[in-house]
Short mmCIF file of C-alpha atoms in Angstrom, two decimals:
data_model
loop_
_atom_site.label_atom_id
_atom_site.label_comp_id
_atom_site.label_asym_id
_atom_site.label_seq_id
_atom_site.Cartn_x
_atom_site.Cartn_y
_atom_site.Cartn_z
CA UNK P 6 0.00 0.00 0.00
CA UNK P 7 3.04 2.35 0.76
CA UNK P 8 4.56 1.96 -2.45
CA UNK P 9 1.26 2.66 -3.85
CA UNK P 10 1.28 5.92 -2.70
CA UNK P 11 4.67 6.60 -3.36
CA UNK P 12 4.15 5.96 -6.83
CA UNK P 13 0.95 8.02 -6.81
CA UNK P 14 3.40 11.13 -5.72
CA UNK P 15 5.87 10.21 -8.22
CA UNK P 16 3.05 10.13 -10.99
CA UNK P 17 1.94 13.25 -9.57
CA UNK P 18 5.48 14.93 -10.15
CA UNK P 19 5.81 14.09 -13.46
CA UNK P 20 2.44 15.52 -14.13
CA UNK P 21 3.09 19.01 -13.65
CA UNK P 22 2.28 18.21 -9.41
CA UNK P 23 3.29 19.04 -6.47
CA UNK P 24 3.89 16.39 -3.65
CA UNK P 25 4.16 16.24 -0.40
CA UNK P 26 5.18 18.95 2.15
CA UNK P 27 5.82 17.13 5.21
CA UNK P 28 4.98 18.17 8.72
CA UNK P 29 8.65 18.30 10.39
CA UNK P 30 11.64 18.91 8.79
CA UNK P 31 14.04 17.24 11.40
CA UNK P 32 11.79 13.92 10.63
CA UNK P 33 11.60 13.95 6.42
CA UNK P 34 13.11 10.42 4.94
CA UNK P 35 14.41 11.13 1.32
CA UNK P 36 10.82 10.90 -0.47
CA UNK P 37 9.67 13.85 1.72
CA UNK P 38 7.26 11.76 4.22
CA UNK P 39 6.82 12.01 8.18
CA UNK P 40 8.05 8.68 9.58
CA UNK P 41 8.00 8.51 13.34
CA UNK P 42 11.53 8.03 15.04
CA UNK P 43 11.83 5.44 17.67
CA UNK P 44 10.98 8.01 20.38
CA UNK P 45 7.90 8.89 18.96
CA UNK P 46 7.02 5.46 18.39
CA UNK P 47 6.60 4.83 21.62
CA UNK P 48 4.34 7.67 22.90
CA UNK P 49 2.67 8.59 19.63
CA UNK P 50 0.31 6.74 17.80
CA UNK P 51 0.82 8.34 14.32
CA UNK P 52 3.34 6.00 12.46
CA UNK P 53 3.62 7.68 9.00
CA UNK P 54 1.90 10.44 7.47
CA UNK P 55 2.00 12.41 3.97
CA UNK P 56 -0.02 14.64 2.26
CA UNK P 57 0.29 15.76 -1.49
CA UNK P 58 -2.10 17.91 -4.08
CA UNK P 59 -2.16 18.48 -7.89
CA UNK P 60 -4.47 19.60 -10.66
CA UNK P 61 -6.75 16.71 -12.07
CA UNK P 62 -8.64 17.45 -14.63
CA UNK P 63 -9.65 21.08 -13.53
CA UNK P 64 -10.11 20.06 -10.17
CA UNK P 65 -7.78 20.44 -7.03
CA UNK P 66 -6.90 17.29 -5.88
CA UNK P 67 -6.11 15.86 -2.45
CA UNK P 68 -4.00 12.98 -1.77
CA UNK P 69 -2.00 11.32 1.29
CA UNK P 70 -1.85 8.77 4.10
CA UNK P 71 -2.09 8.33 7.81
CA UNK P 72 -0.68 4.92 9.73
CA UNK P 73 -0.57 3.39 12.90
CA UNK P 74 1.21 0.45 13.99
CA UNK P 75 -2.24 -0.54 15.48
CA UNK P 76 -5.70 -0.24 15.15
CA UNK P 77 -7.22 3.18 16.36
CA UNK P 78 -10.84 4.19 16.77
CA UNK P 79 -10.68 6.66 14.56
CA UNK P 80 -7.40 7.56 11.91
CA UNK P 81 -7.04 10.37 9.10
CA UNK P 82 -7.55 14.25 8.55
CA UNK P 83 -9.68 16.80 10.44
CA UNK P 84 -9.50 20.75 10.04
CA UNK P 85 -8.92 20.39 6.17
CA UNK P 86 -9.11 23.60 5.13
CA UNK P 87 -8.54 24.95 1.77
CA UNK P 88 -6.52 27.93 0.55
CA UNK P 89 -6.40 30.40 -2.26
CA UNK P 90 -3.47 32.99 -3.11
CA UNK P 91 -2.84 35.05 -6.03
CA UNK P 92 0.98 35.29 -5.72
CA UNK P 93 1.95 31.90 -3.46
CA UNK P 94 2.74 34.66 -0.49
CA UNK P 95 -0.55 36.00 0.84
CA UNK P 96 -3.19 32.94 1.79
CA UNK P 97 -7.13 33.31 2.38
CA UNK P 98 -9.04 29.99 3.42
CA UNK P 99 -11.56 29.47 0.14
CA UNK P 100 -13.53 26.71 2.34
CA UNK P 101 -13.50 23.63 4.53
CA UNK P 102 -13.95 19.93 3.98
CA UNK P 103 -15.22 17.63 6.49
CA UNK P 104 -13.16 15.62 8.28
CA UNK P 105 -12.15 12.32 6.76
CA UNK P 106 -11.81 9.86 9.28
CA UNK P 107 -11.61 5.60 9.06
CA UNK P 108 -12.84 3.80 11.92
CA UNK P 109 -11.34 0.78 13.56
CA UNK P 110 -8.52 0.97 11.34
CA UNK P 111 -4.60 1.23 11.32
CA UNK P 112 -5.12 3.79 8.52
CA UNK P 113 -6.47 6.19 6.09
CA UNK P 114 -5.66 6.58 2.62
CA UNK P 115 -7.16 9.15 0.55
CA UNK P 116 -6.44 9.17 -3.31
CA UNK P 117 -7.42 12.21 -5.83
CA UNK P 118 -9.89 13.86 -3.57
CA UNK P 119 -11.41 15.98 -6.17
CA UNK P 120 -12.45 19.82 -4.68
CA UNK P 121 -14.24 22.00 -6.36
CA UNK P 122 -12.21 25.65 -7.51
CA UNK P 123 -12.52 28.81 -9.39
CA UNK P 124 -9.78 29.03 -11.63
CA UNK P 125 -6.93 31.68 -11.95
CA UNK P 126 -5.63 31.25 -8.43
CA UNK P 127 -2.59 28.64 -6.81
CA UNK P 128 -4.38 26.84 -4.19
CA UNK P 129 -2.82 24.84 -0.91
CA UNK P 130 -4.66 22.33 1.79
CA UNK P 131 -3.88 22.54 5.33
CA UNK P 132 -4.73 20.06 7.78
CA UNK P 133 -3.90 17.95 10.69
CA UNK P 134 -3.33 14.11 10.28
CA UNK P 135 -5.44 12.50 13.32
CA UNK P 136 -5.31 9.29 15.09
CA UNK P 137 -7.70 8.68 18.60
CA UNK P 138 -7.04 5.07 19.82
CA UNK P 139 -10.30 5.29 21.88
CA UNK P 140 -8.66 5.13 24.99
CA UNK P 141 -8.51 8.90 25.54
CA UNK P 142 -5.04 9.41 23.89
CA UNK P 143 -5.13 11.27 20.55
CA UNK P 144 -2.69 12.18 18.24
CA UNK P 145 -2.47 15.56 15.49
CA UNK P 146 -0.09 16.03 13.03
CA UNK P 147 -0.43 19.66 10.98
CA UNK P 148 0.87 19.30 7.14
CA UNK P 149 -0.04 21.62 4.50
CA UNK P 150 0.68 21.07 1.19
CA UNK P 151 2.45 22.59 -1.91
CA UNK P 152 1.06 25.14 -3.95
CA UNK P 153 -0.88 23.81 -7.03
CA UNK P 154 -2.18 26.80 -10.22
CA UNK P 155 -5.70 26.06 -10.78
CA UNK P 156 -6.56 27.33 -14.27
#
């Protein structure tokens, strides 16, 4: 499933995309994705995380990953919120998408989310990866992604 998504990125780059803008710098492998160290393995529940976005056909398009090493209550992305700028500098939130969350799962895989946007603008996602293992410990991760022209 992880190369799967790896490839999807790759894809994306090579059509005019941009992919993944990871959520701590100290903590990017060499593709650009979160991967927990062993320290926060062991009090975090978030193994892995990535988010990318790209043009599709018109359309901005939302794509990424949240794992566990176990099965949480719920997994995946609340406060999604979507940006618009004119020059890539100054941002104003164009609108919100509900959160996407699994349930009793290790993860959450989202693949061309397609949103809805007027053209003649770059446009950016911002949102927290989310894991709740039902047992009152939760888990947030903020990533935001690349900008992407919408024309």
């Amino acid at each position: 499933m992880k190369k799967g998504i790896i490839g999807l990125c790759i894809i994306s780059m090579l059509l005019n995309s941009v992919c993944v803008q990871n959520v701590k710098a100290d903590s990017l492998n060499a593709d650009g994705y979160y991967t927990a160290d062993q320290n926060e393995r062991a009090g975090g529940l978030i193994y892995q995380a990535g988010v990318s976005a790209r043009l599709w056909y018109g359309y901005f398009s939302l794509s990424g990953f949240t794992d566990s090493t176990s099965t949480m209550a719920y997994i995946g992305y609340k406060d999604i919120s979507i940006q618009r700028s004119s020059d890539k500098i100054h941002w104003t939130q164009e609108k919100t998408i509900p959160d996407i969350l699994n349930t009793n799962s290790s993860s959450n895989t989202l693949t061309d989310y397609l949103i809805t946007v007027s053209g003649g603008y770059y446009y950016r996602a911002c949102l927290n990866h989310y894991a709740d293992n039902g047992s009152g410990t939760t888990q947030t991760i903020s990533n935001t992604t690349n900008a992407v022209w919408i024309y």
